[in-house]
Short mmCIF file of C-alpha atoms in Angstrom, two decimals:
data_model
loop_
_atom_site.label_atom_id
_atom_site.label_comp_id
_atom_site.label_asym_id
_atom_site.label_seq_id
_atom_site.Cartn_x
_atom_site.Cartn_y
_atom_site.Cartn_z
CA MET A 1 17.47 -132.77 114.74
CA ASN A 2 18.24 -135.27 112.02
CA THR A 3 21.90 -136.06 112.70
CA MET A 4 23.70 -137.46 109.66
CA LEU A 5 27.34 -137.57 110.73
CA GLU A 6 28.47 -138.02 114.30
CA VAL A 7 32.03 -138.12 115.60
CA GLU A 8 32.55 -139.10 119.21
CA GLY A 9 35.67 -139.13 121.44
CA LEU A 10 37.98 -139.42 118.44
CA HIS A 11 41.68 -139.97 119.17
CA VAL A 12 44.17 -140.12 116.30
CA ALA A 13 47.94 -140.38 116.68
CA TYR A 14 50.77 -140.43 114.17
CA GLY A 15 53.32 -142.54 116.00
CA ALA A 16 54.12 -140.69 119.19
CA VAL A 17 52.39 -137.49 118.08
CA THR A 18 48.75 -137.19 119.04
CA ALA A 19 46.81 -135.20 116.44
CA LEU A 20 43.29 -135.49 117.85
CA ARG A 21 42.34 -135.85 121.51
CA GLY A 22 38.73 -136.80 122.03
CA VAL A 23 37.07 -134.77 119.31
CA ALA A 24 33.26 -134.81 119.10
CA ILE A 25 31.23 -133.14 116.36
CA SER A 26 27.96 -133.69 114.58
CA VAL A 27 26.40 -132.54 111.31
CA ALA A 28 22.72 -132.73 110.49
CA ARG A 29 20.94 -133.14 107.17
CA GLY A 30 21.00 -129.89 105.18
CA GLU A 31 23.34 -128.27 107.67
CA VAL A 32 26.64 -126.54 106.90
CA VAL A 33 29.11 -126.94 109.75
CA ALA A 34 32.57 -125.39 109.83
CA VAL A 35 35.66 -126.56 111.70
CA ILE A 36 38.04 -123.65 112.09
CA GLY A 37 41.41 -123.36 113.70
CA PRO A 38 45.05 -122.61 113.01
CA ASN A 39 47.52 -124.61 110.97
CA GLY A 40 48.34 -127.95 112.58
CA ALA A 41 45.23 -127.95 114.77
CA GLY A 42 44.24 -131.38 113.45
CA LYS A 43 41.53 -130.27 111.00
CA SER A 44 42.70 -132.34 108.06
CA THR A 45 43.40 -135.31 110.34
CA LEU A 46 39.78 -135.17 111.46
CA LEU A 47 38.52 -135.37 107.88
CA ARG A 48 41.00 -138.10 106.95
CA ALA A 49 39.89 -140.15 109.95
CA ILE A 50 36.23 -139.77 108.96
CA VAL A 51 36.86 -141.13 105.45
CA GLY A 52 39.00 -144.01 106.69
CA LEU A 53 42.45 -142.78 105.63
CA ASN A 54 43.64 -142.49 109.24
CA LYS A 55 42.73 -145.18 111.74
CA PRO A 56 41.54 -143.73 115.04
CA GLY A 57 43.00 -145.10 118.26
CA GLU A 58 39.76 -144.52 120.09
CA GLY A 59 36.34 -143.11 119.42
CA ASP A 60 33.60 -143.62 116.91
CA VAL A 61 32.41 -142.19 113.61
CA ARG A 62 28.76 -142.82 112.78
CA LEU A 63 26.82 -142.24 109.60
CA ASN A 64 23.06 -142.36 110.20
CA SER A 65 23.80 -143.91 113.62
CA VAL A 66 25.85 -146.76 112.08
CA SER A 67 29.54 -146.96 113.01
CA ILE A 68 31.86 -146.81 109.99
CA VAL A 69 35.19 -147.04 111.83
CA GLY A 70 37.47 -149.66 110.27
CA ARG A 71 35.82 -149.57 106.85
CA SER A 72 38.01 -148.96 103.79
CA PRO A 73 37.96 -145.51 102.16
CA GLU A 74 36.27 -146.88 99.04
CA ARG A 75 33.57 -148.50 101.17
CA ILE A 76 32.97 -145.25 103.07
CA VAL A 77 32.51 -143.40 99.77
CA ALA A 78 29.97 -146.01 98.74
CA ASP A 79 28.26 -145.49 102.11
CA GLY A 80 27.80 -141.81 101.31
CA ILE A 81 30.67 -139.71 102.68
CA CYS A 82 32.77 -137.83 100.13
CA LEU A 83 35.91 -135.81 100.81
CA VAL A 84 37.12 -132.96 98.65
CA PRO A 85 40.72 -132.90 99.86
CA GLU A 86 42.96 -129.93 100.35
CA GLY A 87 44.79 -129.14 97.13
CA ARG A 88 41.82 -130.43 95.11
CA HIS A 89 43.55 -133.53 93.71
CA VAL A 90 41.70 -133.62 90.43
CA PHE A 91 43.12 -136.19 88.01
CA THR A 92 45.08 -133.77 85.84
CA SER A 93 45.81 -136.20 83.02
CA LEU A 94 42.14 -137.08 82.63
CA SER A 95 39.47 -135.00 80.91
CA VAL A 96 37.00 -132.93 82.90
CA ARG A 97 34.35 -135.41 81.78
CA ASP A 98 36.30 -138.45 83.04
CA ASN A 99 36.97 -136.70 86.36
CA VAL A 100 33.30 -135.94 86.89
CA MET A 101 32.18 -139.41 85.85
CA LEU A 102 34.73 -141.07 88.16
CA GLY A 103 32.80 -139.45 90.98
CA ALA A 104 29.95 -141.84 90.18
CA THR A 105 32.17 -144.95 90.55
CA THR A 106 30.32 -146.34 93.56
CA ARG A 107 26.79 -145.62 92.37
CA SER A 108 24.52 -148.51 91.63
CA ASP A 109 21.32 -146.64 90.73
CA GLY A 110 21.87 -146.81 86.99
CA LYS A 111 23.14 -144.68 84.18
CA ARG A 112 19.98 -142.62 83.80
CA ALA A 113 20.08 -141.34 87.40
CA CYS A 114 23.76 -140.49 86.97
CA LEU A 115 23.12 -138.50 83.82
CA ARG A 116 20.27 -136.63 85.49
CA ASP A 117 22.58 -135.68 88.36
CA LEU A 118 25.32 -134.79 85.91
CA GLU A 119 23.03 -132.30 84.22
CA LYS A 120 22.10 -130.75 87.57
CA ILE A 121 25.71 -130.53 88.69
CA LEU A 122 26.84 -128.97 85.44
CA THR A 123 24.26 -126.22 85.85
CA LEU A 124 25.85 -125.51 89.24
CA PHE A 125 29.24 -125.24 87.50
CA PRO A 126 28.72 -123.74 84.04
CA ILE A 127 32.47 -123.34 83.59
CA LEU A 128 32.93 -127.10 83.67
CA GLN A 129 30.34 -127.52 80.95
CA ARG A 130 32.34 -125.23 78.69
CA ARG A 131 35.54 -127.14 79.40
CA TYR A 132 33.99 -130.58 79.44
CA ARG A 133 36.39 -132.21 76.96
CA GLN A 134 39.59 -130.51 78.15
CA ARG A 135 42.20 -132.09 80.36
CA ALA A 136 41.68 -131.19 84.01
CA GLY A 137 45.32 -130.12 84.25
CA GLN A 138 44.54 -127.21 81.95
CA LEU A 139 42.00 -125.73 84.35
CA SER A 140 42.85 -122.87 86.69
CA GLY A 141 42.98 -123.46 90.44
CA GLY A 142 39.45 -122.19 90.94
CA GLU A 143 38.11 -124.32 88.13
CA GLN A 144 39.88 -127.35 89.57
CA GLN A 145 38.22 -126.67 92.92
CA MET A 146 34.82 -126.57 91.18
CA LEU A 147 35.70 -129.82 89.42
CA ALA A 148 36.73 -131.49 92.67
CA ILE A 149 33.40 -130.52 94.25
CA ALA A 150 31.45 -131.59 91.16
CA ARG A 151 33.24 -134.94 91.20
CA ALA A 152 32.32 -135.48 94.85
CA LEU A 153 28.69 -134.52 94.20
CA MET A 154 28.43 -137.12 91.42
CA ALA A 155 28.63 -139.76 94.14
CA ALA A 156 25.30 -138.38 95.45
CA PRO A 157 26.81 -138.12 98.93
CA LYS A 158 24.86 -137.81 102.15
CA VAL A 159 27.81 -136.03 103.74
CA LEU A 160 30.25 -133.78 101.89
CA LEU A 161 33.58 -132.96 103.54
CA LEU A 162 35.52 -129.98 102.21
CA ASP A 163 39.13 -129.43 103.24
CA GLU A 164 40.26 -125.81 102.83
CA PRO A 165 38.17 -125.13 99.72
CA SER A 166 39.35 -121.52 99.57
CA LEU A 167 43.08 -122.23 99.85
CA GLY A 168 45.12 -120.50 97.16
CA LEU A 169 42.10 -119.08 95.34
CA ALA A 170 41.37 -115.47 94.38
CA PRO A 171 38.66 -113.73 96.49
CA LEU A 172 36.18 -113.72 93.63
CA VAL A 173 36.65 -117.45 93.08
CA ILE A 174 36.25 -118.12 96.80
CA SER A 175 32.88 -116.37 96.74
CA ALA A 176 31.83 -118.54 93.81
CA VAL A 177 32.86 -121.71 95.65
CA TYR A 178 30.94 -120.71 98.76
CA GLU A 179 27.91 -119.80 96.68
CA VAL A 180 27.83 -123.41 95.56
CA ILE A 181 28.14 -124.60 99.17
CA GLU A 182 25.13 -122.42 100.02
CA GLN A 183 23.14 -124.05 97.28
CA LEU A 184 24.12 -127.54 98.45
CA ARG A 185 22.39 -126.88 101.74
CA LEU A 186 19.08 -126.84 99.89
CA THR A 187 19.67 -130.32 98.47
CA GLY A 188 19.78 -131.83 101.97
CA VAL A 189 23.45 -132.77 101.92
CA ALA A 190 25.24 -132.44 105.24
CA VAL A 191 28.34 -130.29 104.66
CA LEU A 192 31.39 -130.23 106.91
CA VAL A 193 33.91 -127.60 105.85
CA VAL A 194 37.36 -127.17 107.32
CA GLU A 195 38.82 -123.70 106.89
CA GLN A 196 41.58 -121.33 107.85
CA ASN A 197 39.60 -118.61 106.11
CA ILE A 198 37.41 -118.10 109.18
CA GLU A 199 35.66 -115.04 107.81
CA MET A 200 34.30 -116.95 104.84
CA ALA A 201 33.53 -120.12 106.79
CA LEU A 202 31.50 -118.33 109.46
CA ARG A 203 29.54 -116.41 106.86
CA VAL A 204 28.19 -119.61 105.30
CA ALA A 205 28.13 -122.08 108.20
CA ASP A 206 25.13 -122.64 110.48
CA ARG A 207 27.37 -123.82 113.27
CA ALA A 208 31.10 -124.06 113.82
CA TYR A 209 33.67 -125.79 116.00
CA VAL A 210 37.01 -124.27 116.96
CA LEU A 211 39.76 -126.88 116.89
CA ASP A 212 43.18 -126.22 118.38
CA THR A 213 46.02 -128.68 119.09
CA GLY A 214 43.66 -131.62 118.68
CA ARG A 215 40.87 -130.42 120.96
CA ILE A 216 37.54 -128.68 120.41
CA LEU A 217 37.95 -125.36 122.24
CA ALA A 218 34.55 -123.92 121.48
CA SER A 219 31.46 -124.56 119.42
CA GLY A 220 28.19 -122.87 118.68
CA ARG A 221 26.17 -120.94 116.14
CA ALA A 222 28.34 -119.01 113.76
CA ASN A 223 27.26 -115.56 114.95
CA GLU A 224 27.87 -116.48 118.61
CA LEU A 225 31.32 -117.81 117.85
CA ARG A 226 32.36 -114.62 116.11
CA ARG A 227 32.24 -112.83 119.46
CA MET A 228 34.16 -115.45 121.45
CA PRO A 229 37.77 -114.70 122.45
CA GLU A 230 38.85 -118.29 121.62
CA VAL A 231 37.91 -117.68 118.02
CA ALA A 232 39.89 -114.50 117.84
CA SER A 233 42.96 -116.25 119.26
CA ALA A 234 42.59 -119.17 116.86
CA TYR A 235 42.15 -116.75 114.02
CA PHE A 236 45.26 -114.78 114.84
CA GLY A 237 47.12 -118.03 115.53
CA GLY A 238 46.28 -119.14 112.01
CA ALA A 239 47.30 -115.84 110.47
CA SER A 240 50.70 -115.66 112.12
CA MET B 1 72.83 -152.38 55.70
CA ASN B 2 70.33 -149.89 54.41
CA VAL B 3 68.58 -147.14 56.27
CA LEU B 4 65.18 -148.79 56.20
CA GLN B 5 66.54 -151.99 57.71
CA THR B 6 68.14 -150.02 60.54
CA ALA B 7 64.94 -148.07 61.09
CA LEU B 8 62.95 -151.29 61.34
CA ASP B 9 65.51 -152.78 63.76
CA ALA B 10 65.27 -149.65 65.88
CA ILE B 11 61.49 -149.60 65.94
CA ASP B 12 61.41 -153.33 66.63
CA LEU B 13 63.68 -153.10 69.67
CA GLY B 14 61.92 -149.92 70.77
CA ALA B 15 58.57 -151.68 70.60
CA ILE B 16 59.86 -154.61 72.66
CA TYR B 17 61.29 -152.31 75.31
CA ALA B 18 58.10 -150.26 75.29
CA LEU B 19 56.03 -153.35 76.10
CA ALA B 20 58.47 -154.35 78.83
CA ALA B 21 58.53 -150.84 80.30
CA LEU B 22 54.76 -150.63 80.17
CA GLY B 23 54.47 -153.88 82.11
CA VAL B 24 56.86 -152.67 84.79
CA GLY B 25 55.55 -149.08 84.73
CA LEU B 26 51.90 -150.07 85.04
CA VAL B 27 52.49 -151.94 88.29
CA PHE B 28 54.73 -149.15 89.57
CA SER B 29 52.13 -146.51 88.79
CA VAL B 30 49.47 -148.04 91.04
CA MET B 31 51.68 -149.54 93.73
CA ARG B 32 55.07 -147.76 93.81
CA LEU B 33 56.58 -151.19 93.27
CA ILE B 34 59.37 -151.88 90.79
CA ASN B 35 58.65 -155.52 90.17
CA PHE B 36 61.94 -157.15 89.31
CA ALA B 37 60.08 -160.45 89.22
CA HIS B 38 58.52 -159.26 85.96
CA GLY B 39 61.32 -161.14 84.16
CA GLU B 40 60.13 -164.40 85.68
CA LEU B 41 56.68 -163.80 84.22
CA VAL B 42 58.42 -163.77 80.84
CA ALA B 43 60.31 -166.95 81.72
CA VAL B 44 57.24 -168.81 82.96
CA ALA B 45 55.33 -167.96 79.78
CA GLY B 46 58.35 -169.16 77.78
CA PHE B 47 58.52 -172.48 79.62
CA SER B 48 54.78 -173.01 79.19
CA VAL B 49 55.33 -172.73 75.44
CA TYR B 50 58.27 -175.14 75.77
CA ALA B 51 56.42 -177.67 77.89
CA LEU B 52 53.55 -177.87 75.43
CA ASP B 53 55.76 -178.59 72.44
CA GLY B 54 53.77 -180.51 69.86
CA GLN B 55 50.42 -179.06 70.92
CA PRO B 56 48.45 -176.79 68.58
CA LEU B 57 49.68 -173.20 68.42
CA TRP B 58 46.59 -171.68 70.03
CA ILE B 59 46.89 -173.95 73.08
CA ARG B 60 50.53 -172.92 73.57
CA VAL B 61 49.71 -169.22 73.19
CA ILE B 62 46.82 -169.40 75.64
CA ALA B 63 48.92 -171.46 78.09
CA GLY B 64 51.73 -168.89 77.86
CA LEU B 65 49.35 -166.00 78.51
CA ALA B 66 47.47 -167.83 81.26
CA SER B 67 50.59 -168.96 83.11
CA ALA B 68 52.08 -165.43 83.18
CA VAL B 69 48.79 -163.82 84.22
CA ILE B 70 48.15 -166.41 86.94
CA LEU B 71 51.70 -166.10 88.28
CA ALA B 72 51.37 -162.30 88.29
CA LEU B 73 48.12 -162.53 90.24
CA ILE B 74 49.64 -165.01 92.70
CA MET B 75 52.63 -162.70 93.24
CA GLU B 76 50.29 -159.80 93.94
CA ARG B 77 48.06 -161.74 96.29
CA VAL B 78 50.72 -163.66 98.24
CA ALA B 79 53.80 -161.44 98.24
CA PHE B 80 52.82 -157.83 97.59
CA ARG B 81 49.29 -157.31 98.93
CA PRO B 82 50.27 -157.95 102.57
CA LEU B 83 53.02 -155.33 102.14
CA ARG B 84 50.95 -152.68 100.42
CA ARG B 85 51.51 -150.15 103.16
CA ALA B 86 55.23 -150.92 103.39
CA GLU B 87 58.07 -148.71 102.21
CA PRO B 88 58.93 -148.87 98.50
CA SER B 89 62.34 -150.31 99.43
CA THR B 90 60.65 -153.22 101.25
CA LEU B 91 58.53 -153.89 98.19
CA LEU B 92 61.61 -153.75 95.97
CA ILE B 93 63.49 -156.30 98.07
CA THR B 94 60.41 -158.52 98.15
CA SER B 95 60.31 -158.44 94.38
CA PHE B 96 63.93 -159.65 94.27
CA ALA B 97 63.00 -162.48 96.61
CA VAL B 98 60.04 -163.46 94.45
CA SER B 99 62.28 -163.27 91.40
CA TYR B 100 64.89 -165.63 92.88
CA LEU B 101 62.23 -167.99 94.16
CA VAL B 102 60.59 -168.39 90.75
CA GLN B 103 63.95 -168.66 89.00
CA HIS B 104 64.98 -171.51 91.25
CA LEU B 105 61.65 -173.26 90.93
CA ILE B 106 62.24 -173.19 87.18
CA ILE B 107 65.76 -174.58 87.67
CA VAL B 108 64.40 -177.38 89.85
CA VAL B 109 61.88 -178.40 87.22
CA PHE B 110 63.69 -177.67 83.94
CA GLY B 111 67.36 -177.27 84.87
CA SER B 112 69.54 -174.23 84.40
CA ARG B 113 70.68 -174.75 80.81
CA PRO B 114 68.86 -173.11 77.90
CA LEU B 115 66.50 -175.50 76.17
CA GLY B 116 65.77 -175.49 72.47
CA VAL B 117 62.16 -175.01 71.45
CA SER B 118 60.40 -174.75 68.14
CA PHE B 119 57.65 -172.17 68.19
CA LEU B 120 56.14 -170.19 65.34
CA GLN B 121 58.94 -171.09 62.96
CA GLU B 122 56.82 -169.68 60.16
CA LEU B 123 58.05 -166.30 61.39
CA SER B 124 61.72 -166.91 60.69
CA GLY B 125 63.10 -165.86 57.33
CA ASP B 126 62.54 -162.69 55.35
CA VAL B 127 59.57 -161.06 53.80
CA ALA B 128 60.09 -159.37 50.44
CA MET B 129 58.67 -155.89 49.96
CA GLY B 130 59.59 -154.85 46.43
CA SER B 131 63.37 -154.86 46.28
CA LEU B 132 63.59 -154.95 50.08
CA ARG B 133 63.94 -158.03 52.20
CA LEU B 134 62.92 -157.55 55.82
CA PRO B 135 63.00 -160.11 58.64
CA ARG B 136 59.47 -161.42 58.93
CA LEU B 137 59.65 -161.65 62.73
CA GLU B 138 60.50 -157.94 63.08
CA VAL B 139 57.64 -156.92 60.82
CA VAL B 140 55.23 -159.09 62.78
CA THR B 141 56.60 -157.88 66.13
CA VAL B 142 56.14 -154.24 65.20
CA ALA B 143 52.65 -154.85 63.81
CA ALA B 144 51.57 -156.86 66.85
CA THR B 145 53.04 -154.32 69.27
CA VAL B 146 51.20 -151.52 67.53
CA MET B 147 47.97 -153.50 67.78
CA LEU B 148 48.61 -154.24 71.45
CA LEU B 149 49.34 -150.58 72.19
CA VAL B 150 46.20 -149.47 70.33
CA GLY B 151 44.23 -152.03 72.32
CA LEU B 152 45.68 -150.69 75.58
CA ILE B 153 44.98 -147.09 74.57
CA VAL B 154 41.35 -148.00 73.88
CA PHE B 155 41.19 -149.84 77.21
CA PHE B 156 42.71 -146.96 79.18
CA HIS B 157 40.63 -144.24 77.52
CA ARG B 158 37.30 -145.82 76.69
CA THR B 159 36.46 -148.37 79.37
CA PRO B 160 35.44 -147.50 82.94
CA LEU B 161 38.06 -149.83 84.43
CA GLY B 162 40.76 -148.34 82.20
CA ILE B 163 39.88 -144.80 83.22
CA GLN B 164 39.87 -145.89 86.86
CA MET B 165 43.35 -147.32 86.37
CA ARG B 166 44.65 -144.07 84.89
CA ALA B 167 43.16 -142.19 87.81
CA ALA B 168 44.77 -144.60 90.27
CA ALA B 169 48.10 -144.33 88.45
CA GLU B 170 48.03 -140.57 88.83
CA ASP B 171 46.82 -140.29 92.42
CA PHE B 172 46.15 -143.55 94.21
CA THR B 173 44.78 -142.09 97.44
CA MET B 174 42.40 -139.81 95.59
CA ALA B 175 41.29 -142.74 93.46
CA ARG B 176 40.24 -144.56 96.62
CA LEU B 177 38.46 -141.40 97.77
CA VAL B 178 36.19 -141.50 94.73
CA GLY B 179 35.48 -145.14 95.54
CA ILE B 180 37.77 -146.93 93.11
CA LYS B 181 38.52 -150.37 94.54
CA ALA B 182 42.25 -150.56 95.29
CA ASN B 183 42.43 -154.36 95.12
CA ARG B 184 40.74 -154.53 91.76
CA VAL B 185 42.91 -151.84 90.17
CA ILE B 186 46.14 -153.40 91.44
CA ALA B 187 45.13 -156.94 90.44
CA THR B 188 44.23 -155.66 86.96
CA ALA B 189 47.61 -153.94 86.66
CA PHE B 190 49.36 -157.20 87.52
CA ALA B 191 47.17 -159.17 85.10
CA ILE B 192 47.95 -156.78 82.24
CA SER B 193 51.66 -156.87 83.10
CA GLY B 194 51.42 -160.67 82.92
CA CYS B 195 49.86 -160.45 79.44
CA LEU B 196 52.59 -158.10 78.26
CA ALA B 197 55.25 -160.40 79.72
CA ALA B 198 53.79 -163.40 77.87
CA PHE B 199 53.86 -161.44 74.63
CA LEU B 200 57.54 -160.62 75.21
CA ALA B 201 58.19 -164.30 75.90
CA PHE B 202 56.66 -165.25 72.53
CA ILE B 203 58.92 -162.78 70.73
CA GLN B 204 62.00 -164.00 72.59
CA VAL B 205 61.26 -167.66 72.02
CA VAL B 206 60.82 -167.10 68.28
CA GLN B 207 63.92 -164.90 68.11
CA SER B 208 66.30 -167.15 70.02
CA GLY B 209 64.69 -170.56 69.66
CA THR B 210 65.47 -171.26 73.32
CA VAL B 211 64.03 -170.80 76.78
CA SER B 212 66.04 -170.28 79.94
CA TYR B 213 65.32 -169.20 83.48
CA ARG B 214 67.31 -166.04 82.74
CA MET B 215 65.40 -165.10 79.61
CA GLY B 216 63.56 -162.16 81.17
CA LEU B 217 66.33 -160.66 83.27
CA ASP B 218 68.00 -158.33 80.75
CA LEU B 219 64.62 -157.27 79.51
CA VAL B 220 63.49 -156.21 82.98
CA LEU B 221 66.63 -154.16 83.44
CA MET B 222 66.00 -152.37 80.15
CA ALA B 223 62.33 -151.98 81.08
CA PHE B 224 63.32 -150.34 84.33
CA VAL B 225 65.75 -147.99 82.58
CA SER B 226 63.10 -147.18 79.97
CA ALA B 227 60.45 -146.46 82.59
CA VAL B 228 62.82 -144.12 84.45
CA VAL B 229 63.89 -142.35 81.27
CA GLY B 230 60.24 -141.96 80.29
CA GLY B 231 59.26 -140.60 83.70
CA ILE B 232 58.42 -143.37 86.15
CA GLY B 233 54.77 -143.63 87.07
CA SER B 234 53.55 -142.32 83.72
CA LEU B 235 52.16 -144.90 81.30
CA VAL B 236 52.75 -142.73 78.24
CA GLY B 237 56.24 -142.06 79.60
CA ALA B 238 57.02 -145.78 79.92
CA THR B 239 56.01 -146.45 76.33
CA LEU B 240 57.92 -143.46 75.06
CA GLY B 241 60.94 -144.32 77.23
CA GLY B 242 61.03 -147.87 75.85
CA MET B 243 60.95 -146.55 72.30
CA VAL B 244 63.75 -144.06 73.02
CA VAL B 245 65.97 -146.63 74.74
CA GLY B 246 65.44 -149.24 72.00
CA ILE B 247 66.02 -146.80 69.16
CA THR B 248 69.10 -145.33 70.84
CA SER B 249 70.52 -148.79 71.40
CA VAL B 250 70.13 -149.77 67.73
CA CYS B 251 71.52 -146.42 66.56
CA LEU B 252 74.61 -146.91 68.74
CA GLN B 253 75.01 -150.44 67.39
CA THR B 254 74.86 -149.11 63.83
CA PHE B 255 76.81 -145.89 64.03
CA LEU B 256 79.53 -146.57 66.62
CA PRO B 257 82.94 -147.43 65.13
CA PRO B 258 82.97 -151.25 64.76
CA ASP B 259 85.66 -151.96 67.37
CA THR B 260 83.83 -149.97 70.07
CA ARG B 261 80.48 -151.68 69.50
CA VAL B 262 81.13 -154.21 72.24
CA TYR B 263 80.79 -151.32 74.67
CA ARG B 264 77.41 -150.33 73.27
CA ASP B 265 75.55 -150.76 76.55
CA ALA B 266 78.18 -148.71 78.39
CA TYR B 267 77.57 -145.86 75.93
CA LEU B 268 73.81 -146.38 76.22
CA PHE B 269 73.72 -146.22 80.01
CA GLY B 270 76.25 -143.35 79.97
CA LEU B 271 73.93 -141.36 77.71
CA PHE B 272 70.93 -141.95 79.95
CA LEU B 273 72.98 -141.09 83.02
CA VAL B 274 73.72 -137.70 81.48
CA PHE B 275 70.08 -137.36 80.44
CA LEU B 276 68.84 -138.09 83.96
CA ILE B 277 71.29 -135.63 85.49
CA ALA B 278 69.86 -132.97 83.18
CA ARG B 279 66.26 -134.12 83.57
CA PRO B 280 65.83 -136.32 86.65
CA GLN B 281 62.06 -136.45 86.30
CA GLY B 282 62.26 -138.19 82.90
CA LEU B 283 60.59 -137.33 79.62
CA ILE B 284 57.05 -137.06 80.95
CA PHE B 285 56.59 -135.32 84.26
CA ARG B 286 53.10 -135.98 85.50
CA LYS B 287 52.97 -133.42 88.25
CA ALA B 288 53.78 -130.53 85.92
CA ASP B 289 50.10 -129.78 85.48
CA ARG B 290 49.41 -129.78 89.17
CA GLU B 291 51.84 -126.96 89.85
CA ARG B 292 49.46 -124.54 88.16
CA VAL B 293 47.28 -122.49 90.50
#
């Protein structure tokens, strides 16, 4: 298998509190992998460590077999890993257009390639095309989520990280977001999605990891995981 | 005193405070730093103009701009960059230290007494507009400020670096996550704040005919108040806040009973105290949009 992103023995601590204890995951080209688990399991910490926002105490993160630990977040984006953070974080005072184009900040392959990608991405998100000149703050939550994903895709990433893409969205909007994730698989991007919405995550993911209190409790193909007791406990843990 | 004269005074002071608040607010927006050493950027530009007395105007203007921009970049590189991950209070205290250091360097070189300087004396006197006579300096200040603000608006809305800076001002971490270079954005913010400080120095030197190591201090205080009133962290807010503070100040000066005018600043700060109790987030609240789901 063509492994794109590899995390090995990752330890992350916030002061005295250990958030991740030796986490190992991998994502291959064109694969959608989910990390599920309850609140506070360390899911967001994992993503933040991958993009360089949290410095790991131990362990390694490799992109295409090259270690990227210690690189700055902006360098890691340029290397090809993009995070769509929880809560979307679109630039509300900027137009939809400026938001999308900011996604291409690190690209060096010229304006024409960017515009070609822009056209492709806007066909994935027709709603953004209609609202292209509006301020991002005027979009609904679902539209902002689409914008955040579109912005990340403009970087032409090799690996796309999604943190709770369904959080706070209506069921219909969630389906739309996951439809886009399905389509991304075809473009060869490696997708790592972190979710509390286990139902949705397992429906789309090829494989999944169950993370709880900083450890991987179980992993496997999505349909195998569904039947495991650990998943049920994590699921109910998250719901309570 | 006619209404138009008062209006021009108000807009003039508002414009000056807006530029000062924008300089302070810009750095705050990308770094959560209230740079009290901003006043020393004004002073250094002023002393550059003083030191080059007798040189052609353009050399003095460029020297003023260059000295403030270079000092701003040195401050960023030497004092603030190593502390970028520090608490805002640490940054604040550092800025006081930088401020005192530069002030005393100026005292060592030029002494502590105000020094007379002739600069752009063509701008003193009045300009006649029909039956009106308006101070030429105020007219020029307002016109130049408007041009500067238009220039900044074009920069922030039309150029890639400007758009990156607005993004970083709104959400610095997210800006890094789309690959915007933190160092470049912060250095640019300091450089622009240096330019704005130099411009303020030019106005002050023409207005007062003197330079002193304290020349930027009051201005920074008003800039800080303006930025807070406008909604700290927002660039539009800083500009608006400066205008509001300047206009309010001139209105108080004009309309307060004459024997209470000496307490103008007490009334001014009292008013803004009440305003901030009612609206602690300031005029422009950037996160308002984000609350929508």
